[in-house]
């Protein structure tokens, strides 16, 4: 059984992983935009901060011997995430649209943080 605080850590890890993958996926298309240099710099800054948190989160999970093993596509609305923890594997079901919304909110929060840090340095 996975403890509530561990489940929250796994959930945060999943959001960070999806944010990194989404930004990397979209990165290649930024070169086609008129203001490509601006957008590429923003995404680079975002990826730097999000990757740092992602790897820190991954290390914290590893210390607790918890690992996200795989994603299992259920249908167009749901996916299962198989999580290995000491003693047993746990399957967590996620609604895809809810995850997408949470990843978008996570990225917006990071953008606000980066913007705030940039404004306070000036």
Coordinates of C-alpha atoms in Angstrom, one line a residue:
X1 CA 0.0 0.0 0.0
X2 CA 1.2 3.5 -0.8
X3 CA 0.9 6.1 1.9
X4 CA -1.0 9.4 1.1
X5 CA 2.2 11.5 1.3
X6 CA 4.0 9.1 -1.1
X7 CA 1.0 9.1 -3.5
X8 CA 1.2 13.0 -3.5
X9 CA 4.9 12.8 -4.3
X10 CA 4.2 10.3 -7.1
X11 CA 1.5 12.6 -8.5
X12 CA 3.8 15.5 -8.4
X13 CA 6.5 13.4 -10.2
X14 CA 3.9 12.5 -12.9
X15 CA 3.0 16.1 -13.5
X16 CA 6.6 17.2 -13.7
X17 CA 7.4 14.3 -16.1
X18 CA 4.5 15.2 -18.3
X19 CA 5.4 18.9 -18.3
X20 CA 9.0 18.1 -19.4
X21 CA 7.7 15.8 -22.2
X22 CA 5.1 18.2 -23.4
X23 CA 7.6 21.2 -23.5
X24 CA 10.2 19.0 -25.3
X25 CA 7.6 17.9 -27.8
X26 CA 6.5 21.4 -28.6
X27 CA 10.1 22.8 -28.6
X28 CA 10.8 21.8 -32.2
X29 CA 7.8 23.7 -33.6
X30 CA 8.9 26.9 -31.9
X31 CA 11.5 27.5 -34.6
X32 CA 8.7 28.1 -37.1
X33 CA 7.3 31.1 -35.2
X34 CA 8.1 34.7 -36.0
X35 CA 9.4 35.4 -32.5
X36 CA 11.1 32.0 -32.2
X37 CA 14.1 33.4 -30.2
X38 CA 11.8 34.8 -27.5
X39 CA 9.7 31.6 -27.2
X40 CA 12.7 29.3 -27.3
X41 CA 14.3 31.2 -24.4
X42 CA 11.1 31.1 -22.3
X43 CA 10.8 27.3 -22.9
X44 CA 14.5 26.8 -22.2
X45 CA 14.1 28.6 -18.9
X46 CA 11.0 26.6 -18.1
X47 CA 12.7 23.3 -18.9
X48 CA 15.7 24.1 -16.8
X49 CA 13.6 24.8 -13.7
X50 CA 11.1 22.0 -14.2
X51 CA 13.8 19.4 -15.0
X52 CA 15.6 20.4 -11.7
X53 CA 12.4 19.8 -9.7
X54 CA 11.7 16.6 -11.7
X55 CA 15.1 15.1 -10.9
X56 CA 14.9 16.2 -7.2
X57 CA 11.5 14.5 -7.0
X58 CA 12.8 11.4 -8.7
X59 CA 15.6 11.2 -6.1
X60 CA 13.2 11.6 -3.3
X61 CA 11.1 8.7 -4.7
X62 CA 14.2 6.6 -5.1
X63 CA 15.1 7.1 -1.5
X64 CA 11.7 5.7 -0.5
X65 CA 12.2 2.9 -3.1
X66 CA 9.3 4.0 -5.2
X67 CA 9.4 4.0 -9.0
X68 CA 7.0 4.7 -11.7
X69 CA 7.2 1.6 -13.9
X70 CA 4.9 2.2 -16.8
X71 CA 1.8 3.9 -18.3
X72 CA -1.0 1.7 -19.5
X73 CA -3.5 3.3 -22.0
X74 CA -7.0 2.3 -20.9
X75 CA -9.1 4.3 -23.4
X76 CA -9.3 7.9 -24.7
X77 CA -10.3 9.1 -21.2
X78 CA -8.1 7.2 -18.7
X79 CA -4.6 5.8 -18.2
X80 CA -3.2 3.7 -15.4
X81 CA 0.2 4.3 -13.9
X82 CA 2.0 1.3 -12.4
X83 CA 4.1 2.3 -9.4
X84 CA 6.5 -0.1 -7.8
X85 CA 7.0 0.3 -4.1
X86 CA 8.4 -1.9 -1.4
X87 CA 6.1 -4.9 -1.0
X88 CA 3.8 -4.5 -4.0
X89 CA 3.0 -2.7 -7.2
X90 CA 0.2 -0.2 -7.1
X91 CA -1.9 0.9 -10.1
X92 CA -3.2 4.5 -10.0
X93 CA -5.9 5.5 -12.5
X94 CA -5.8 9.0 -14.0
X95 CA -8.2 10.9 -16.1
X96 CA -6.3 12.2 -19.1
X97 CA -8.1 15.6 -19.3
X98 CA -7.6 16.2 -15.6
X99 CA -3.9 15.5 -15.9
X100 CA -3.6 17.8 -18.9
X101 CA -5.2 20.6 -17.0
X102 CA -3.0 20.1 -14.0
X103 CA 0.1 20.1 -16.2
X104 CA -1.0 23.3 -17.8
X105 CA -1.6 24.9 -14.3
X106 CA 1.9 23.6 -13.2
X107 CA 3.5 25.2 -16.2
X108 CA 1.6 28.5 -15.7
X109 CA 2.8 28.5 -12.0
X110 CA 6.4 28.0 -13.1
X111 CA 6.1 30.8 -15.6
X112 CA 4.8 33.1 -12.9
X113 CA 7.7 32.1 -10.6
X114 CA 10.3 32.7 -13.4
X115 CA 8.7 36.0 -14.2
X116 CA 8.6 37.1 -10.5
X117 CA 12.2 36.1 -10.1
X118 CA 13.2 38.0 -13.2
X119 CA 11.3 41.1 -12.0
X120 CA 12.8 41.1 -8.5
X121 CA 16.4 40.9 -9.9
X122 CA 15.9 44.0 -12.0

